[in-house]
PDB file of N, CA, C and O in Angstrom:
ATOM      1  N   MET A   1      52.827 131.350 240.476  1.00 64.00           N
ATOM      2  CA  MET A   1      53.809 130.407 240.952  1.00 64.00           C
ATOM      3  C   MET A   1      53.389 129.013 240.495  1.00 64.00           C
ATOM      4  O   MET A   1      52.232 128.645 240.599  1.00 64.00           O
ATOM      5  N   SER A   2      54.338 128.247 240.013  1.00 80.00           N
ATOM      6  CA  SER A   2      54.054 126.895 239.547  1.00 80.00           C
ATOM      7  C   SER A   2      54.639 125.868 240.504  1.00 80.00           C
ATOM      8  O   SER A   2      55.737 126.037 241.021  1.00 80.00           O
ATOM      9  N   LEU A   3      53.892 124.812 240.718  1.00 85.00           N
ATOM     10  CA  LEU A   3      54.337 123.723 241.583  1.00 85.00           C
ATOM     11  C   LEU A   3      54.298 122.429 240.787  1.00 85.00           C
ATOM     12  O   LEU A   3      53.408 122.226 239.968  1.00 85.00           O
ATOM     13  N   SER A   4      55.237 121.539 241.064  1.00 90.00           N
ATOM     14  CA  SER A   4      55.236 120.253 240.388  1.00 90.00           C
ATOM     15  C   SER A   4      54.162 119.352 240.999  1.00 90.00           C
ATOM     16  O   SER A   4      53.708 119.565 242.133  1.00 90.00           O
ATOM     17  N   LYS A   5      53.770 118.331 240.250  1.00 92.00           N
ATOM     18  CA  LYS A   5      52.778 117.376 240.730  1.00 92.00           C
ATOM     19  C   LYS A   5      53.275 116.699 242.004  1.00 92.00           C
ATOM     20  O   LYS A   5      52.515 116.518 242.954  1.00 92.00           O
ATOM     21  N   ARG A   6      54.546 116.367 242.033  1.00 94.00           N
ATOM     22  CA  ARG A   6      55.120 115.696 243.213  1.00 94.00           C
ATOM     23  C   ARG A   6      55.027 116.584 244.451  1.00 94.00           C
ATOM     24  O   ARG A   6      54.710 116.110 245.548  1.00 94.00           O
ATOM     25  N   VAL A   7      55.294 117.862 244.289  1.00 94.00           N
ATOM     26  CA  VAL A   7      55.234 118.799 245.421  1.00 94.00           C
ATOM     27  C   VAL A   7      53.799 118.926 245.926  1.00 94.00           C
ATOM     28  O   VAL A   7      53.555 118.907 247.135  1.00 94.00           O
ATOM     29  N   ILE A   8      52.843 119.029 245.020  1.00 94.00           N
ATOM     30  CA  ILE A   8      51.442 119.152 245.423  1.00 94.00           C
ATOM     31  C   ILE A   8      50.994 117.900 246.165  1.00 94.00           C
ATOM     32  O   ILE A   8      50.315 117.983 247.197  1.00 94.00           O
ATOM     33  N   GLU A   9      51.386 116.719 245.670  1.00 95.00           N
ATOM     34  CA  GLU A   9      51.022 115.474 246.354  1.00 95.00           C
ATOM     35  C   GLU A   9      51.634 115.415 247.749  1.00 95.00           C
ATOM     36  O   GLU A   9      50.983 114.980 248.701  1.00 95.00           O
ATOM     37  N   THR A  10      52.873 115.880 247.884  1.00 96.00           N
ATOM     38  CA  THR A  10      53.527 115.903 249.197  1.00 96.00           C
ATOM     39  C   THR A  10      52.805 116.867 250.135  1.00 96.00           C
ATOM     40  O   THR A  10      52.583 116.552 251.316  1.00 96.00           O
ATOM     41  N   LEU A  11      52.419 118.023 249.639  1.00 96.00           N
ATOM     42  CA  LEU A  11      51.687 118.990 250.463  1.00 96.00           C
ATOM     43  C   LEU A  11      50.343 118.428 250.907  1.00 96.00           C
ATOM     44  O   LEU A  11      49.936 118.616 252.064  1.00 96.00           O
ATOM     45  N   ILE A  12      49.648 117.734 250.015  1.00 96.00           N
ATOM     46  CA  ILE A  12      48.378 117.105 250.385  1.00 96.00           C
ATOM     47  C   ILE A  12      48.608 116.090 251.496  1.00 96.00           C
ATOM     48  O   ILE A  12      47.860 116.044 252.480  1.00 96.00           O
ATOM     49  N   ASP A  13      49.660 115.275 251.355  1.00 97.00           N
ATOM     50  CA  ASP A  13      49.979 114.291 252.395  1.00 97.00           C
ATOM     51  C   ASP A  13      50.238 114.968 253.738  1.00 97.00           C
ATOM     52  O   ASP A  13      49.750 114.516 254.778  1.00 97.00           O
ATOM     53  N   LEU A  14      51.000 116.053 253.723  1.00 97.00           N
ATOM     54  CA  LEU A  14      51.315 116.765 254.965  1.00 97.00           C
ATOM     55  C   LEU A  14      50.067 117.361 255.608  1.00 97.00           C
ATOM     56  O   LEU A  14      49.896 117.295 256.833  1.00 97.00           O
ATOM     57  N   VAL A  15      49.189 117.923 254.798  1.00 97.00           N
ATOM     58  CA  VAL A  15      47.944 118.489 255.320  1.00 97.00           C
ATOM     59  C   VAL A  15      47.084 117.384 255.924  1.00 97.00           C
ATOM     60  O   VAL A  15      46.516 117.540 257.013  1.00 97.00           O
ATOM     61  N   GLU A  16      47.001 116.234 255.245  1.00 97.00           N
ATOM     62  CA  GLU A  16      46.197 115.131 255.764  1.00 97.00           C
ATOM     63  C   GLU A  16      46.777 114.578 257.066  1.00 97.00           C
ATOM     64  O   GLU A  16      46.027 114.216 257.981  1.00 97.00           O
ATOM     65  N   ILE A  17      48.089 114.527 257.174  1.00 97.00           N
ATOM     66  CA  ILE A  17      48.726 114.090 258.415  1.00 97.00           C
ATOM     67  C   ILE A  17      48.389 115.051 259.548  1.00 97.00           C
ATOM     68  O   ILE A  17      48.025 114.637 260.652  1.00 97.00           O
ATOM     69  N   LYS A  18      48.496 116.344 259.267  1.00 97.00           N
ATOM     70  CA  LYS A  18      48.167 117.356 260.278  1.00 97.00           C
ATOM     71  C   LYS A  18      46.708 117.238 260.706  1.00 97.00           C
ATOM     72  O   LYS A  18      46.398 117.298 261.902  1.00 97.00           O
ATOM     73  N   LEU A  19      45.807 117.041 259.729  1.00 96.00           N
ATOM     74  CA  LEU A  19      44.387 116.894 260.047  1.00 96.00           C
ATOM     75  C   LEU A  19      44.137 115.681 260.944  1.00 96.00           C
ATOM     76  O   LEU A  19      43.294 115.736 261.844  1.00 96.00           O
ATOM     77  N   SER A  20      44.870 114.606 260.708  1.00 96.00           N
ATOM     78  CA  SER A  20      44.649 113.395 261.498  1.00 96.00           C
ATOM     79  C   SER A  20      45.175 113.533 262.927  1.00 96.00           C
ATOM     80  O   SER A  20      44.769 112.776 263.808  1.00 96.00           O
ATOM     81  N   CYS A  21      46.061 114.491 263.156  1.00 95.00           N
ATOM     82  CA  CYS A  21      46.667 114.664 264.485  1.00 95.00           C
ATOM     83  C   CYS A  21      45.932 115.670 265.364  1.00 95.00           C
ATOM     84  O   CYS A  21      46.134 115.692 266.573  1.00 95.00           O
ATOM     85  N   ILE A  22      45.102 116.499 264.776  1.00 95.00           N
ATOM     86  CA  ILE A  22      44.450 117.569 265.537  1.00 95.00           C
ATOM     87  C   ILE A  22      43.278 117.017 266.346  1.00 95.00           C
ATOM     88  O   ILE A  22      42.458 116.265 265.839  1.00 95.00           O
ATOM     89  N   GLU A  23      43.231 117.403 267.612  1.00 95.00           N
ATOM     90  CA  GLU A  23      42.090 117.112 268.466  1.00 95.00           C
ATOM     91  C   GLU A  23      41.383 118.426 268.743  1.00 95.00           C
ATOM     92  O   GLU A  23      42.013 119.414 269.109  1.00 95.00           O
ATOM     93  N   VAL A  24      40.084 118.429 268.545  1.00 93.00           N
ATOM     94  CA  VAL A  24      39.310 119.658 268.690  1.00 93.00           C
ATOM     95  C   VAL A  24      38.917 119.853 270.149  1.00 93.00           C
ATOM     96  O   VAL A  24      38.232 119.024 270.735  1.00 93.00           O
ATOM     97  N   TYR A  25      39.398 120.962 270.723  1.00 96.00           N
ATOM     98  CA  TYR A  25      39.062 121.335 272.097  1.00 96.00           C
ATOM     99  C   TYR A  25      38.298 122.650 272.163  1.00 96.00           C
ATOM    100  O   TYR A  25      37.582 122.892 273.116  1.00 96.00           O
ATOM    101  N   ASP A  26      38.497 123.499 271.146  1.00 96.00           N
ATOM    102  CA  ASP A  26      37.841 124.797 271.170  1.00 96.00           C
ATOM    103  C   ASP A  26      37.623 125.301 269.744  1.00 96.00           C
ATOM    104  O   ASP A  26      37.921 124.619 268.774  1.00 96.00           O
ATOM    105  N   ARG A  27      37.091 126.522 269.637  1.00 96.00           N
ATOM    106  CA  ARG A  27      36.797 127.105 268.323  1.00 96.00           C
ATOM    107  C   ARG A  27      38.046 127.321 267.492  1.00 96.00           C
ATOM    108  O   ARG A  27      38.018 127.205 266.279  1.00 96.00           O
ATOM    109  N   GLU A  28      39.145 127.630 268.146  1.00 96.00           N
ATOM    110  CA  GLU A  28      40.398 127.843 267.423  1.00 96.00           C
ATOM    111  C   GLU A  28      40.844 126.558 266.714  1.00 96.00           C
ATOM    112  O   GLU A  28      41.299 126.595 265.577  1.00 96.00           O
ATOM    113  N   ASP A  29      40.694 125.423 267.379  1.00 95.00           N
ATOM    114  CA  ASP A  29      41.029 124.138 266.766  1.00 95.00           C
ATOM    115  C   ASP A  29      40.112 123.852 265.575  1.00 95.00           C
ATOM    116  O   ASP A  29      40.559 123.376 264.529  1.00 95.00           O
ATOM    117  N   LYS A  30      38.827 124.146 265.736  1.00 96.00           N
ATOM    118  CA  LYS A  30      37.866 123.941 264.647  1.00 96.00           C
ATOM    119  C   LYS A  30      38.202 124.837 263.462  1.00 96.00           C
ATOM    120  O   LYS A  30      38.118 124.421 262.310  1.00 96.00           O
ATOM    121  N   ARG A  31      38.619 126.063 263.743  1.00 96.00           N
ATOM    122  CA  ARG A  31      39.010 126.995 262.686  1.00 96.00           C
ATOM    123  C   ARG A  31      40.232 126.475 261.929  1.00 96.00           C
ATOM    124  O   ARG A  31      40.313 126.581 260.710  1.00 96.00           O
ATOM    125  N   GLU A  32      41.183 125.912 262.670  1.00 96.00           N
ATOM    126  CA  GLU A  32      42.373 125.357 262.042  1.00 96.00           C
ATOM    127  C   GLU A  32      42.011 124.168 261.139  1.00 96.00           C
ATOM    128  O   GLU A  32      42.525 124.048 260.031  1.00 96.00           O
ATOM    129  N   ILE A  33      41.111 123.323 261.589  1.00 96.00           N
ATOM    130  CA  ILE A  33      40.667 122.187 260.773  1.00 96.00           C
ATOM    131  C   ILE A  33      39.979 122.682 259.503  1.00 96.00           C
ATOM    132  O   ILE A  33      40.236 122.179 258.408  1.00 96.00           O
ATOM    133  N   THR A  34      39.131 123.687 259.645  1.00 96.00           N
ATOM    134  CA  THR A  34      38.443 124.245 258.485  1.00 96.00           C
ATOM    135  C   THR A  34      39.444 124.803 257.476  1.00 96.00           C
ATOM    136  O   THR A  34      39.319 124.568 256.269  1.00 96.00           O
ATOM    137  N   GLY A  35      40.447 125.516 257.959  1.00 96.00           N
ATOM    138  CA  GLY A  35      41.472 126.068 257.073  1.00 96.00           C
ATOM    139  C   GLY A  35      42.284 124.983 256.379  1.00 96.00           C
ATOM    140  O   GLY A  35      42.586 125.072 255.180  1.00 96.00           O
ATOM    141  N   LEU A  36      42.628 123.933 257.116  1.00 97.00           N
ATOM    142  CA  LEU A  36      43.386 122.830 256.531  1.00 97.00           C
ATOM    143  C   LEU A  36      42.564 122.060 255.501  1.00 97.00           C
ATOM    144  O   LEU A  36      43.085 121.639 254.465  1.00 97.00           O
ATOM    145  N   GLU A  37      41.276 121.882 255.770  1.00 97.00           N
ATOM    146  CA  GLU A  37      40.417 121.209 254.795  1.00 97.00           C
ATOM    147  C   GLU A  37      40.286 122.031 253.519  1.00 97.00           C
ATOM    148  O   GLU A  37      40.300 121.495 252.413  1.00 97.00           O
ATOM    149  N   ARG A  38      40.201 123.350 253.660  1.00 97.00           N
ATOM    150  CA  ARG A  38      40.147 124.238 252.502  1.00 97.00           C
ATOM    151  C   ARG A  38      41.459 124.160 251.717  1.00 97.00           C
ATOM    152  O   ARG A  38      41.458 124.104 250.488  1.00 97.00           O
ATOM    153  N   CYS A  39      42.559 124.125 252.439  1.00 96.00           N
ATOM    154  CA  CYS A  39      43.874 124.008 251.820  1.00 96.00           C
ATOM    155  C   CYS A  39      43.983 122.702 251.039  1.00 96.00           C
ATOM    156  O   CYS A  39      44.449 122.682 249.895  1.00 96.00           O
ATOM    157  N   ARG A  40      43.545 121.600 251.654  1.00 96.00           N
ATOM    158  CA  ARG A  40      43.588 120.302 250.986  1.00 96.00           C
ATOM    159  C   ARG A  40      42.753 120.320 249.711  1.00 96.00           C
ATOM    160  O   ARG A  40      43.187 119.826 248.665  1.00 96.00           O
ATOM    161  N   GLN A  41      41.575 120.932 249.759  1.00 96.00           N
ATOM    162  CA  GLN A  41      40.713 120.992 248.581  1.00 96.00           C
ATOM    163  C   GLN A  41      41.351 121.821 247.462  1.00 96.00           C
ATOM    164  O   GLN A  41      41.306 121.435 246.294  1.00 96.00           O
ATOM    165  N   GLU A  42      41.958 122.938 247.813  1.00 95.00           N
ATOM    166  CA  GLU A  42      42.629 123.765 246.804  1.00 95.00           C
ATOM    167  C   GLU A  42      43.787 123.018 246.159  1.00 95.00           C
ATOM    168  O   GLU A  42      43.990 123.092 244.951  1.00 95.00           O
ATOM    169  N   LEU A  43      44.549 122.285 246.967  1.00 95.00           N
ATOM    170  CA  LEU A  43      45.656 121.502 246.421  1.00 95.00           C
ATOM    171  C   LEU A  43      45.138 120.396 245.505  1.00 95.00           C
ATOM    172  O   LEU A  43      45.711 120.141 244.437  1.00 95.00           O
ATOM    173  N   GLN A  44      44.049 119.744 245.884  1.00 95.00           N
ATOM    174  CA  GLN A  44      43.478 118.711 245.036  1.00 95.00           C
ATOM    175  C   GLN A  44      42.948 119.307 243.733  1.00 95.00           C
ATOM    176  O   GLN A  44      43.088 118.698 242.672  1.00 95.00           O
ATOM    177  N   ASN A  45      42.375 120.503 243.792  1.00 94.00           N
ATOM    178  CA  ASN A  45      41.927 121.184 242.578  1.00 94.00           C
ATOM    179  C   ASN A  45      43.100 121.479 241.655  1.00 94.00           C
ATOM    180  O   ASN A  45      42.991 121.331 240.439  1.00 94.00           O
ATOM    181  N   LEU A  46      44.213 121.913 242.228  1.00 92.00           N
ATOM    182  CA  LEU A  46      45.411 122.157 241.424  1.00 92.00           C
ATOM    183  C   LEU A  46      45.869 120.874 240.746  1.00 92.00           C
ATOM    184  O   LEU A  46      46.228 120.862 239.575  1.00 92.00           O
ATOM    185  N   LEU A  47      45.853 119.790 241.492  1.00 91.00           N
ATOM    186  CA  LEU A  47      46.300 118.502 240.982  1.00 91.00           C
ATOM    187  C   LEU A  47      45.398 118.008 239.854  1.00 91.00           C
ATOM    188  O   LEU A  47      45.871 117.419 238.889  1.00 91.00           O
ATOM    189  N   GLN A  48      44.109 118.287 239.964  1.00 91.00           N
ATOM    190  CA  GLN A  48      43.150 117.838 238.961  1.00 91.00           C
ATOM    191  C   GLN A  48      43.031 118.808 237.792  1.00 91.00           C
ATOM    192  O   GLN A  48      42.300 118.547 236.850  1.00 91.00           O
ATOM    193  N   GLY A  49      43.723 119.935 237.879  1.00 85.00           N
ATOM    194  CA  GLY A  49      43.697 120.887 236.777  1.00 85.00           C
ATOM    195  C   GLY A  49      42.547 121.855 236.803  1.00 85.00           C
ATOM    196  O   GLY A  49      42.311 122.558 235.834  1.00 85.00           O
ATOM    197  N   THR A  50      41.809 121.932 237.904  1.00 66.00           N
ATOM    198  CA  THR A  50      40.688 122.865 237.976  1.00 66.00           C
ATOM    199  C   THR A  50      41.071 124.145 238.706  1.00 66.00           C
ATOM    200  O   THR A  50      40.219 124.942 239.039  1.00 66.00           O
ATOM    201  N   GLY A  51      42.364 124.344 238.915  1.00 53.00           N
ATOM    202  CA  GLY A  51      42.809 125.520 239.646  1.00 53.00           C
ATOM    203  C   GLY A  51      42.924 126.768 238.799  1.00 53.00           C
ATOM    204  O   GLY A  51      43.170 127.842 239.306  1.00 53.00           O
ATOM    205  N   GLY A  52      42.749 126.650 237.488  1.00 50.00           N
ATOM    206  CA  GLY A  52      42.854 127.803 236.618  1.00 50.00           C
ATOM    207  C   GLY A  52      44.242 127.928 236.032  1.00 50.00           C
ATOM    208  O   GLY A  52      45.193 127.298 236.461  1.00 50.00           O
ATOM    209  N   ALA A  53      44.366 128.755 235.007  1.00 47.00           N
ATOM    210  CA  ALA A  53      45.631 128.909 234.297  1.00 47.00           C
ATOM    211  C   ALA A  53      46.716 129.550 235.154  1.00 47.00           C
ATOM    212  O   ALA A  53      47.888 129.278 234.980  1.00 47.00           O
ATOM    213  N   ALA A  54      46.329 130.393 236.099  1.00 52.00           N
ATOM    214  CA  ALA A  54      47.316 131.071 236.937  1.00 52.00           C
ATOM    215  C   ALA A  54      47.994 130.106 237.904  1.00 52.00           C
ATOM    216  O   ALA A  54      49.060 130.391 238.418  1.00 52.00           O
ATOM    217  N   ASN A  55      47.390 128.965 238.152  1.00 52.00           N
ATOM    218  CA  ASN A  55      47.929 127.989 239.086  1.00 52.00           C
ATOM    219  C   ASN A  55      48.365 126.730 238.355  1.00 52.00           C
ATOM    220  O   ASN A  55      47.950 125.634 238.684  1.00 52.00           O
ATOM    221  N   ALA A  56      49.188 126.880 237.362  1.00 56.00           N
ATOM    222  CA  ALA A  56      49.603 125.749 236.537  1.00 56.00           C
ATOM    223  C   ALA A  56      50.511 124.799 237.312  1.00 56.00           C
ATOM    224  O   ALA A  56      51.320 125.223 238.124  1.00 56.00           O
ATOM    225  N   VAL A  57      50.353 123.519 237.032  1.00 57.00           N
ATOM    226  CA  VAL A  57      51.220 122.498 237.606  1.00 57.00           C
ATOM    227  C   VAL A  57      52.257 122.154 236.552  1.00 57.00           C
ATOM    228  O   VAL A  57      51.923 121.864 235.408  1.00 57.00           O
ATOM    229  N   VAL A  58      53.515 122.209 236.934  1.00 57.00           N
ATOM    230  CA  VAL A  58      54.579 121.903 235.977  1.00 57.00           C
ATOM    231  C   VAL A  58      55.105 120.502 236.233  1.00 57.00           C
ATOM    232  O   VAL A  58      55.046 119.993 237.347  1.00 57.00           O
ATOM    233  N   ALA A  59      55.628 119.886 235.169  1.00 61.00           N
ATOM    234  CA  ALA A  59      56.175 118.538 235.294  1.00 61.00           C
ATOM    235  C   ALA A  59      57.450 118.573 236.118  1.00 61.00           C
ATOM    236  O   ALA A  59      58.242 119.512 236.027  1.00 61.00           O
ATOM    237  N   PHE A  60      57.648 117.549 236.944  1.00 58.00           N
ATOM    238  CA  PHE A  60      58.855 117.438 237.747  1.00 58.00           C
ATOM    239  C   PHE A  60      60.001 117.023 236.841  1.00 58.00           C
ATOM    240  O   PHE A  60      59.837 116.122 236.024  1.00 58.00           O
ATOM    241  N   PRO A  61      61.188 117.647 236.930  1.00 64.00           N
ATOM    242  CA  PRO A  61      62.297 117.297 236.044  1.00 64.00           C
ATOM    243  C   PRO A  61      62.707 115.841 236.213  1.00 64.00           C
ATOM    244  O   PRO A  61      62.761 115.327 237.333  1.00 64.00           O
ATOM    245  N   ALA A  62      62.963 115.196 235.093  1.00 61.00           N
ATOM    246  CA  ALA A  62      63.393 113.795 235.123  1.00 61.00           C
ATOM    247  C   ALA A  62      64.797 113.700 235.701  1.00 61.00           C
ATOM    248  O   ALA A  62      65.619 114.601 235.545  1.00 61.00           O
ATOM    249  N   GLU A  63      65.050 112.594 236.393  1.00 61.00           N
ATOM    250  CA  GLU A  63      66.376 112.397 236.975  1.00 61.00           C
ATOM    251  C   GLU A  63      67.320 111.805 235.942  1.00 61.00           C
ATOM    252  O   GLU A  63      66.924 110.977 235.125  1.00 61.00           O
ATOM    253  N   LEU A  64      68.565 112.241 235.964  1.00 57.00           N
ATOM    254  CA  LEU A  64      69.596 111.732 235.062  1.00 57.00           C
ATOM    255  C   LEU A  64      70.315 110.580 235.699  1.00 57.00           C
ATOM    256  O   LEU A  64      70.116 110.260 236.877  1.00 57.00           O
ATOM    257  N   LYS A  65      71.180 109.918 234.956  1.00 59.00           N
ATOM    258  CA  LYS A  65      72.003 108.838 235.512  1.00 59.00           C
ATOM    259  C   LYS A  65      72.782 109.359 236.705  1.00 59.00           C
ATOM    260  O   LYS A  65      73.246 110.474 236.711  1.00 59.00           O
ATOM    261  N   GLY A  66      72.931 108.546 237.708  1.00 60.00           N
ATOM    262  CA  GLY A  66      73.682 108.940 238.884  1.00 60.00           C
ATOM    263  C   GLY A  66      72.864 109.698 239.906  1.00 60.00           C
ATOM    264  O   GLY A  66      73.388 110.145 240.913  1.00 60.00           O
ATOM    265  N   GLY A  67      71.571 109.875 239.640  1.00 57.00           N
ATOM    266  CA  GLY A  67      70.699 110.490 240.636  1.00 57.00           C
ATOM    267  C   GLY A  67      70.655 111.998 240.593  1.00 57.00           C
ATOM    268  O   GLY A  67      69.933 112.610 241.348  1.00 57.00           O
ATOM    269  N   SER A  68      71.435 112.647 239.719  1.00 55.00           N
ATOM    270  CA  SER A  68      71.375 114.112 239.649  1.00 55.00           C
ATOM    271  C   SER A  68      70.210 114.519 238.758  1.00 55.00           C
ATOM    272  O   SER A  68      69.842 113.811 237.839  1.00 55.00           O
ATOM    273  N   ARG A  69      69.647 115.676 239.030  1.00 55.00           N
ATOM    274  CA  ARG A  69      68.497 116.149 238.255  1.00 55.00           C
ATOM    275  C   ARG A  69      68.965 116.990 237.082  1.00 55.00           C
ATOM    276  O   ARG A  69      70.023 117.605 237.106  1.00 55.00           O
ATOM    277  N   ALA A  70      68.101 117.060 236.084  1.00 53.00           N
ATOM    278  CA  ALA A  70      68.377 117.887 234.906  1.00 53.00           C
ATOM    279  C   ALA A  70      68.333 119.347 235.305  1.00 53.00           C
ATOM    280  O   ALA A  70      67.534 119.749 236.149  1.00 53.00           O
ATOM    281  N   ALA A  71      69.165 120.150 234.692  1.00 52.00           N
ATOM    282  CA  ALA A  71      69.162 121.586 234.964  1.00 52.00           C
ATOM    283  C   ALA A  71      67.898 122.203 234.404  1.00 52.00           C
ATOM    284  O   ALA A  71      67.446 121.869 233.319  1.00 52.00           O
ATOM    285  N   VAL A  72      67.315 123.123 235.160  1.00 45.00           N
ATOM    286  CA  VAL A  72      66.065 123.761 234.727  1.00 45.00           C
ATOM    287  C   VAL A  72      66.372 125.120 234.175  1.00 45.00           C
ATOM    288  O   VAL A  72      67.157 125.851 234.609  1.00 45.00           O
TER     289      VAL A  72
END
């Protein structure tokens, strides 16, 4: 599955927002933080191109006049 750079950046932002909102009360909360940190690292690896060929990042389609996107 391929994701655009914009989508990966948005996912990283969402993960970081979630991480900033979590308060640790028990082991389950700590487990969730660990999973989110792992997720953030994997997304950053994809963005930096170290995710491997199977996890290619595709360019986001350029917008045309009038705000509509190019057909893919």
